[in-house]
Coordinates of N, CA and C in Angstrom, one line a residue:
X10 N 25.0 37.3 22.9 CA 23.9 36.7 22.1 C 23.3 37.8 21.3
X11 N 23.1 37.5 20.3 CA 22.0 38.5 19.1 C 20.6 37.7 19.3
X12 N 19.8 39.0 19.4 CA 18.5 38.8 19.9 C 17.7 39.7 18.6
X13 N 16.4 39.2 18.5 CA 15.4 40.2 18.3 C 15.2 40.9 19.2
X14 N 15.0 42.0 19.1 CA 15.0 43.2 20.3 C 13.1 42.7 21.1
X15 N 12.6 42.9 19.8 CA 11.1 42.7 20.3 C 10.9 41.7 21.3
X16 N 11.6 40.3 21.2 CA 11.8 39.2 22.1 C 12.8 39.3 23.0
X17 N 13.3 40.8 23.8 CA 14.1 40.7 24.7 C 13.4 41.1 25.8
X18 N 13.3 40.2 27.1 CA 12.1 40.8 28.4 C 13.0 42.7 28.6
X19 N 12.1 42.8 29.1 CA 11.8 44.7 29.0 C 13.0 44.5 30.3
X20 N 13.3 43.6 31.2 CA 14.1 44.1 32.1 C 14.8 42.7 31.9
X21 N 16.4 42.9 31.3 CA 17.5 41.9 32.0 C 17.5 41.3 33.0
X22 N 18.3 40.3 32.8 CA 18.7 39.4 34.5 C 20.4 40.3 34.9
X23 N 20.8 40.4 35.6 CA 21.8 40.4 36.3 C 22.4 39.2 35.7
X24 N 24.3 39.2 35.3 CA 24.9 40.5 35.1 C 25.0 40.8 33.5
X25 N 23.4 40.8 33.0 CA 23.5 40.9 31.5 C 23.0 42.4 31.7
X26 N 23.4 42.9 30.0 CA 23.2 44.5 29.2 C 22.7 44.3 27.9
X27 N 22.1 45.3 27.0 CA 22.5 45.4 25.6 C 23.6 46.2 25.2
X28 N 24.4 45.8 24.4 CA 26.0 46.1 24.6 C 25.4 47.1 23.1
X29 N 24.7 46.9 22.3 CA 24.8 47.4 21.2 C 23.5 47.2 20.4
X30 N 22.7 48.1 19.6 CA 21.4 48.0 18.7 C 22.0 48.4 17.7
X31 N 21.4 47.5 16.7 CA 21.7 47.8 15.3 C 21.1 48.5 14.8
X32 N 21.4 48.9 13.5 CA 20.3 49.9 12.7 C 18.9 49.1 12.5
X33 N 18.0 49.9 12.7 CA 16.3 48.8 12.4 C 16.4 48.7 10.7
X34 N 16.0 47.6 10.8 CA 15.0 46.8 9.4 C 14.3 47.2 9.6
X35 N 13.3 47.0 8.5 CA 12.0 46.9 8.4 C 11.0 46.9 9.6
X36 N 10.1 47.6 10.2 CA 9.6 47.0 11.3 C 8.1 46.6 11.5
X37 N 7.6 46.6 10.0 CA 6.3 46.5 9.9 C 5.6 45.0 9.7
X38 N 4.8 45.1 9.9 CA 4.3 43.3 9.5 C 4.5 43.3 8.2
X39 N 4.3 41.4 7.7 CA 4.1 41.3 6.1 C 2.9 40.8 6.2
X40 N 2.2 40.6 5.6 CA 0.9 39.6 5.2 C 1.5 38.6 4.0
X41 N 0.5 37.5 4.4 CA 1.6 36.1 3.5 C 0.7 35.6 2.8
X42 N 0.3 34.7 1.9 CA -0.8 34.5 1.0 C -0.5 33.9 0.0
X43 N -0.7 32.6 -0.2 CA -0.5 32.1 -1.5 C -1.8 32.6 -2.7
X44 N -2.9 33.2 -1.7 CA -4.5 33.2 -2.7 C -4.2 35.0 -2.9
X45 N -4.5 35.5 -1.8 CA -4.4 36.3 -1.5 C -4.0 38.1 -1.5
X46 N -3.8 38.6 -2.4 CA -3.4 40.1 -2.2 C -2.9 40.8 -0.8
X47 N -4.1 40.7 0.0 CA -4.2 41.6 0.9 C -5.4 41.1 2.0
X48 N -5.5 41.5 3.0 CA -5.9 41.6 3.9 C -7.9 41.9 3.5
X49 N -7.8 42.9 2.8 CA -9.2 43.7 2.4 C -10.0 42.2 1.2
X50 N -9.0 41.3 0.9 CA -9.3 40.4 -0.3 C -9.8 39.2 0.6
X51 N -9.3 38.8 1.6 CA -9.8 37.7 2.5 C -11.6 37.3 2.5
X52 N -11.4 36.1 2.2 CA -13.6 36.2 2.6 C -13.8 36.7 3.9
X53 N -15.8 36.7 4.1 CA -15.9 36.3 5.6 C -15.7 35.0 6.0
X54 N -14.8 34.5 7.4 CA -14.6 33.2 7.8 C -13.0 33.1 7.5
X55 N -12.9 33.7 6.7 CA -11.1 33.7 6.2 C -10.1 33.2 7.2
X56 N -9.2 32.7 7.6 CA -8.5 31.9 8.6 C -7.0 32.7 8.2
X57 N -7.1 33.5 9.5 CA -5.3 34.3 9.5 C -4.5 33.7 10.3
X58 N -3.3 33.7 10.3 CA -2.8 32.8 11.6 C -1.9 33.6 12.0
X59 N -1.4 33.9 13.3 CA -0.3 34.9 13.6 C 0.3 34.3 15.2
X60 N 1.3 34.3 15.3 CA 1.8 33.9 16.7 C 2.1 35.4 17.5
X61 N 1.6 36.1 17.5 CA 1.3 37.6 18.3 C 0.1 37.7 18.8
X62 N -0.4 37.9 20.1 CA -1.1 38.5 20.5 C -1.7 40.2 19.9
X63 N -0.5 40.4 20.0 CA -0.8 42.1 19.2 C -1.3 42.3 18.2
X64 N -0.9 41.1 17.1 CA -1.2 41.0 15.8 C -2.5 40.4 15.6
X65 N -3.2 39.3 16.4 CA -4.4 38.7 16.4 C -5.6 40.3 17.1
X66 N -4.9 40.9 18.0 CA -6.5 42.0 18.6 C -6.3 43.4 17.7
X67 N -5.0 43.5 16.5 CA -5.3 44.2 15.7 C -6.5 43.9 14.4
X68 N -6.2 42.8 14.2 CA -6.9 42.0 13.1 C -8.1 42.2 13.5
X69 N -8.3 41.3 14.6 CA -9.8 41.3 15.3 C -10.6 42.9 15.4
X70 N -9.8 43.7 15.5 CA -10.4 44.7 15.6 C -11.0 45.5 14.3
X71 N -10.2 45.4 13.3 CA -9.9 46.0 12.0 C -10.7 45.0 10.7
X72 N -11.0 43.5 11.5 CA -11.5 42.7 10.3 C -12.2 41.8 11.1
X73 N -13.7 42.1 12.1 CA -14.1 41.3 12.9 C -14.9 40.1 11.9
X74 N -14.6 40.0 11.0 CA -15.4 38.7 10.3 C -14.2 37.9 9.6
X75 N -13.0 37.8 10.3 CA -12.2 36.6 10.2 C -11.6 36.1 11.3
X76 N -11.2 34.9 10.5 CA -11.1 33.6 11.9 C -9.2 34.0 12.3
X77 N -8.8 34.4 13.4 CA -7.8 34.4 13.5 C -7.4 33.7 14.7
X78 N -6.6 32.9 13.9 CA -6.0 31.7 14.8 C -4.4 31.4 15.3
X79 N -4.1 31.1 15.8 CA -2.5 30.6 16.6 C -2.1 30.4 15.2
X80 N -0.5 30.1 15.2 CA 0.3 29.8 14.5 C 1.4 29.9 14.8
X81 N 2.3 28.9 15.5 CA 3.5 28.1 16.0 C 4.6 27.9 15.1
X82 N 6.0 27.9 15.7 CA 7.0 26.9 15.2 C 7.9 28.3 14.4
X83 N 9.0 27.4 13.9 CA 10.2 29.0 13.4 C 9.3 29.0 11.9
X84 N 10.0 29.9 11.1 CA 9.6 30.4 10.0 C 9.3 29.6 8.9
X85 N 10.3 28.6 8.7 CA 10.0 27.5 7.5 C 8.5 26.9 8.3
X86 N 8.2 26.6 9.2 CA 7.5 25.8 9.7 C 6.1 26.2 9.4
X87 N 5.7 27.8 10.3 CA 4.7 28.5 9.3 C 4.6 28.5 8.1
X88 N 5.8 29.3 7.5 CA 4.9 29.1 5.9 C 4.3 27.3 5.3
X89 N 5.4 26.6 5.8 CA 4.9 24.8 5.6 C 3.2 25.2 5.8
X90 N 3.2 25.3 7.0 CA 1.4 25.4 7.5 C 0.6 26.4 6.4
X91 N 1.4 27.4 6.4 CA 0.2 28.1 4.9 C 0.4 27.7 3.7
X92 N 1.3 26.6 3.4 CA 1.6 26.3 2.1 C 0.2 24.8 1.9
X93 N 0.2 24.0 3.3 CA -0.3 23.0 3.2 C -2.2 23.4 3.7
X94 N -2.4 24.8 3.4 CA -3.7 24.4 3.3 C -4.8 25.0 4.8
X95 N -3.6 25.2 5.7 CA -4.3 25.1 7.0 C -4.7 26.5 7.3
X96 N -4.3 27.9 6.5 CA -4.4 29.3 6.9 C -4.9 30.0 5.4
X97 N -5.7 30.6 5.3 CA -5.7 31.4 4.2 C -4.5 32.3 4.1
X98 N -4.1 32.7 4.9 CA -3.1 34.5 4.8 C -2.4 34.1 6.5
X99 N -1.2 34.7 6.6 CA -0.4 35.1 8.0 C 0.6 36.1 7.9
X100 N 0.2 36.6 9.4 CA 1.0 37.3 9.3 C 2.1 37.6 10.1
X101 N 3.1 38.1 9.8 CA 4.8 37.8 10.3 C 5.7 39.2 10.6
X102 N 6.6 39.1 10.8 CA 7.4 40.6 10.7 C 8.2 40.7 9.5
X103 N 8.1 41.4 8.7 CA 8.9 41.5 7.2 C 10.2 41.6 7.7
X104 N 11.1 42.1 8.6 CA 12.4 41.8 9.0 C 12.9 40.4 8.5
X105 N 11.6 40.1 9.7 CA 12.2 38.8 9.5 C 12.5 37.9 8.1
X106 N 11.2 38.0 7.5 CA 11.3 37.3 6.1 C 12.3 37.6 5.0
X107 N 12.7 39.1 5.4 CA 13.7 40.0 4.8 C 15.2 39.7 4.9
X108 N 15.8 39.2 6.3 CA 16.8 38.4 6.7 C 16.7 36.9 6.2
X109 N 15.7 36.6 6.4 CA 15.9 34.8 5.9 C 16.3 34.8 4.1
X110 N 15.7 35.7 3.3 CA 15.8 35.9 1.9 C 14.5 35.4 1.8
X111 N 13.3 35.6 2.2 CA 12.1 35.1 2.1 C 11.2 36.6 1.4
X112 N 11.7 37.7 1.0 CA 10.9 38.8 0.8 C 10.1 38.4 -0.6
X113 N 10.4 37.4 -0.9 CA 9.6 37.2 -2.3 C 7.8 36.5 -1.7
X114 N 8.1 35.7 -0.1 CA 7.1 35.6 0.1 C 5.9 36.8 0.5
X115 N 6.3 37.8 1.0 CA 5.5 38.9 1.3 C 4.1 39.4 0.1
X116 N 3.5 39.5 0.2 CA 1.7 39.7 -0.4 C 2.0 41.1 0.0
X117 N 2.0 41.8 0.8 CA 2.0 43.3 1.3 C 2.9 43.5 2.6
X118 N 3.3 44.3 2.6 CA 3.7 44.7 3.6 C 2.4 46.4 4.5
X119 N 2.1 45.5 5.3 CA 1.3 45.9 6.4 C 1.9 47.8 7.3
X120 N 1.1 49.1 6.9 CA 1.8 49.9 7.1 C 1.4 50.5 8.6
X121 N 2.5 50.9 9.5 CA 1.7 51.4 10.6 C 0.4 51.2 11.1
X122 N 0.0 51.9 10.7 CA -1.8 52.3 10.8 C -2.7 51.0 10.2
X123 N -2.0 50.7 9.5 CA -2.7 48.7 9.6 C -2.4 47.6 10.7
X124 N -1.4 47.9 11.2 CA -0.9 47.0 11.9 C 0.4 47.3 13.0
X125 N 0.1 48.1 13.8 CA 1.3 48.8 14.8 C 2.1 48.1 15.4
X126 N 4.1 48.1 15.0 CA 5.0 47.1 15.3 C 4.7 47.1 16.8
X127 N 5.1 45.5 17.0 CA 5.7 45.4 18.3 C 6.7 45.9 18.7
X128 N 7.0 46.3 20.3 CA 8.4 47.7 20.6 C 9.3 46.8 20.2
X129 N 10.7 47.4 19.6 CA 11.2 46.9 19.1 C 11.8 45.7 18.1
X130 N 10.5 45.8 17.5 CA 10.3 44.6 16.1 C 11.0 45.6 15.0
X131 N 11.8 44.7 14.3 CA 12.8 44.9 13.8 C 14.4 45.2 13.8
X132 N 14.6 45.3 15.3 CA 15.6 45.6 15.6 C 16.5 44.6 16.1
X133 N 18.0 44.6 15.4 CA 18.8 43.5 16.3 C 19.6 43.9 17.4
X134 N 19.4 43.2 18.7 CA 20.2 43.9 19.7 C 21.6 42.9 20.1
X135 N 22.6 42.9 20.4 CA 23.3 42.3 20.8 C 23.2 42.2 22.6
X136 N 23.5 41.1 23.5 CA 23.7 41.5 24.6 C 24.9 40.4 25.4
X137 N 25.4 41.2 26.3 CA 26.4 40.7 26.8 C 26.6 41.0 28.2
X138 N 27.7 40.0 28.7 CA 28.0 40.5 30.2 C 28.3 41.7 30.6
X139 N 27.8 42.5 31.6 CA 28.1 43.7 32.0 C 29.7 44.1 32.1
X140 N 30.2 42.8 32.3 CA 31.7 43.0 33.1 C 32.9 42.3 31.7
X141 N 31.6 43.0 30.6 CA 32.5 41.8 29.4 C 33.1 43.4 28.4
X142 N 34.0 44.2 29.3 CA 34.2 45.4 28.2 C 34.9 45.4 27.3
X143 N 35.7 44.2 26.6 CA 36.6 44.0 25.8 C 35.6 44.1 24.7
X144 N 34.5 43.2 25.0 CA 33.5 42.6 24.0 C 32.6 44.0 23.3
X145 N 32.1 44.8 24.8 CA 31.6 46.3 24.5 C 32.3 47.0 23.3
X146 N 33.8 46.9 23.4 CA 34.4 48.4 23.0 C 34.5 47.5 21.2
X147 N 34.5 46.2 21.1 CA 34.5 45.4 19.8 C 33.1 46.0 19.3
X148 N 32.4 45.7 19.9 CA 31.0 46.0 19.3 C 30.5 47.6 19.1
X149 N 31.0 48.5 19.3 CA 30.8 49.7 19.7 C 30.4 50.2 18.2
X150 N 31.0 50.1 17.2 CA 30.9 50.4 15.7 C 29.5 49.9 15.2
X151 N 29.0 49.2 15.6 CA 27.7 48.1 15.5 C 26.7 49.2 15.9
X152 N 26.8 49.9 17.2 CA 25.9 50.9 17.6 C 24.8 52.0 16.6
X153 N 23.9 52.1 16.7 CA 23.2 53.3 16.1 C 22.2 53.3 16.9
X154 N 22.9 55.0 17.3 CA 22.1 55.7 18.3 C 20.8 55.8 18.1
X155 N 20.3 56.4 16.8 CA 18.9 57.0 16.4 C 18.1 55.2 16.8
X156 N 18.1 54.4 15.9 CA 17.3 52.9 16.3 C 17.4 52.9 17.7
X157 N 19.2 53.0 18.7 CA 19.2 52.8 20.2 C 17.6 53.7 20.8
X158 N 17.9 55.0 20.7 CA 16.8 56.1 21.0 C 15.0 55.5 20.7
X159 N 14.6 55.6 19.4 CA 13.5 54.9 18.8 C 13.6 53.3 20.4
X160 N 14.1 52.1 20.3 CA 14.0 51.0 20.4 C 13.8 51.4 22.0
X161 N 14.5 52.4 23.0 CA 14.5 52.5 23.8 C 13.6 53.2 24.6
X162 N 12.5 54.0 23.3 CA 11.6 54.8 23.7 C 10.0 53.3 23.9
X163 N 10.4 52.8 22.4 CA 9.2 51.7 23.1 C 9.1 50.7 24.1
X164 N 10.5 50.2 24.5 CA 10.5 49.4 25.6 C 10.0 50.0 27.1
X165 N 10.4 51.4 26.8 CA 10.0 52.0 28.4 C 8.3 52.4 27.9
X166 N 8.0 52.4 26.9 CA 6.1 52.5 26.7 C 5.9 51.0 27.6
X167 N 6.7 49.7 26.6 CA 5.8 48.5 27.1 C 6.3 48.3 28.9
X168 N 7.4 49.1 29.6 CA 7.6 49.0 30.7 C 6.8 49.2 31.6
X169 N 6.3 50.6 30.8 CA 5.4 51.7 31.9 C 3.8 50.3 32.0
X170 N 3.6 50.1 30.6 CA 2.6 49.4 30.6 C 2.0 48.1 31.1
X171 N 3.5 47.5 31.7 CA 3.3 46.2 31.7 C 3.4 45.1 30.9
X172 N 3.9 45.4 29.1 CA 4.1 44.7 28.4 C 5.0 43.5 28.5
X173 N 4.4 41.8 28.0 CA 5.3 41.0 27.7 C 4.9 40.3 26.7
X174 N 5.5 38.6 27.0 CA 5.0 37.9 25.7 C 3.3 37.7 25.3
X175 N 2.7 38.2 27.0 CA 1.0 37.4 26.7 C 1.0 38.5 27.0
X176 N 0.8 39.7 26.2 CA 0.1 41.5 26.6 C 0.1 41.4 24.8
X177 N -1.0 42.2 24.2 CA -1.4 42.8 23.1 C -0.7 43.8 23.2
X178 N 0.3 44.5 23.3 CA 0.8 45.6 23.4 C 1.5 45.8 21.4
X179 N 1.4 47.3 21.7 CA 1.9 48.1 20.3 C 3.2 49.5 20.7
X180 N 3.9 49.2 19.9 CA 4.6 50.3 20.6 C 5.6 50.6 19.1
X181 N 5.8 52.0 18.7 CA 6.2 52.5 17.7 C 6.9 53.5 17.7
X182 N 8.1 53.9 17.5 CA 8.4 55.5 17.9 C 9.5 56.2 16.6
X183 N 9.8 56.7 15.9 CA 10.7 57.3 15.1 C 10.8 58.6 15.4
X184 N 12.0 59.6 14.5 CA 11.8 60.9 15.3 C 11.0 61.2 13.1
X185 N 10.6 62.3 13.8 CA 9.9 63.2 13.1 C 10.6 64.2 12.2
X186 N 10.1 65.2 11.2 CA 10.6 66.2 11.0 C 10.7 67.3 12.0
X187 N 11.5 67.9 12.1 CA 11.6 68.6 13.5 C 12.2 68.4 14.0
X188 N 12.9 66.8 14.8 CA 13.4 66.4 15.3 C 12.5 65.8 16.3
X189 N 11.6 65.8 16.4 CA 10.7 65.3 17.9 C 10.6 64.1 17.7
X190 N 10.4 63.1 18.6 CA 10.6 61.6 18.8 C 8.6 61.1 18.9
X191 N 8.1 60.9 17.9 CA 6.5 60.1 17.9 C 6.3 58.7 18.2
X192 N 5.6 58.6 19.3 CA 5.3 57.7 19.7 C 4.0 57.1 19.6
X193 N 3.5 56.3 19.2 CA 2.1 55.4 18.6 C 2.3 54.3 19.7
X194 N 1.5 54.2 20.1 CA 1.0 52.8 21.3 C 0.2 52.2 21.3
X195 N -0.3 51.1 21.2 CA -1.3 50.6 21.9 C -2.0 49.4 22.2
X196 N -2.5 49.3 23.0 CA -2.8 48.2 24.3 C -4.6 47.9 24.1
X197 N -4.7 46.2 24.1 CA -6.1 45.9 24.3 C -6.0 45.7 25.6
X198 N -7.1 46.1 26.4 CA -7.5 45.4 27.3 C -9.1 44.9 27.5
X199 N -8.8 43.5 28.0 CA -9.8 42.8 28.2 C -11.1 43.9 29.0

């Protein structure tokens, strides 16, 4: 199965693996907007829609005079909902809209320090049976280490933390000049 990494639970079931990470996309939010520029352009009352918890207690934090609300269903379905009126601006993972051929929809792309990915957002992971090594050693060329490293450093952030689908959790890591591995985190708690 090809997964978004971000949507794979932090601990497998028995007798699955990730056989393989791809190189990361993009991993940063987009902001969406038919009116809209940006984020800083929104009125007071402005209605954001995001189906992340992470993404709604960033917002809230960073822009406490807008309305940030749910927003459900695959990708065509959202934008439907901000085409028809119901969201001023949402916001999404630019991967994603980047894979669909949807980058013409993007208004900004949202940098780090505006909006910290989810662990592993952006990343595609492949996973397979443990006992499936024909399928391993096919896939093996697919591998990249540096994203493996990165993708592996924020799942063991959101491990240590308790992260899942209902946690606000942030988790971010690349390596640096130097070579050192940086890690950005972070967690609302109620």
């Amino acid at each position: 199965a090809v997964h978004s990494l971000k949507d794979v639970p932090m601990e497998l079931p028995e007798p699955f693996e990730l056989a393989c990470v791809l190189e990361r996309a993009d991993p940063r939010d987009a902001f969406v907007s038919n009116r809209y520029a940006g984020l800083d352009e929104l009125p007071a009352g402005g209605v954001v829609g995001t189906s992340s918890l992470r993404r709604a207690a960033q917002l809230r934090e960073r822009f406490p005079g807008l309305r940030i609300e749910p927003l459900r269903g695959n990708l065509d379905t959202r934008l439907a909902k901000l085409d028809a009126g119901g969201y001023d601006a949402i916001v999404l993972a630019a991967a994603g809209l980047k894979r669909l051929g949807l980058a013409g929809r993007i208004r900004k792309v949202l940098t780090p320090e505006e909006s910290l990915p989810a662990p592993g957002q952006g990343v595609l992971g492949i996973e397979v049976r443990r006992d499936a090594h024909a399928v391993k050693a096919a896939l093996a060329f697919l591998e990249h280490a540096p994203t493996r490293l990165d993708a592996e450093a924020e799942r063991a952030v959101s491990r240590r933390l308790g992260g899942n689908c209902r946690t606000p959790l942030a988790a971010y890591a690349r390596t640096v000049p130097g070579g050192q591995l940086r890690i950005d985190a972070l967690l609302e708690v109620a």
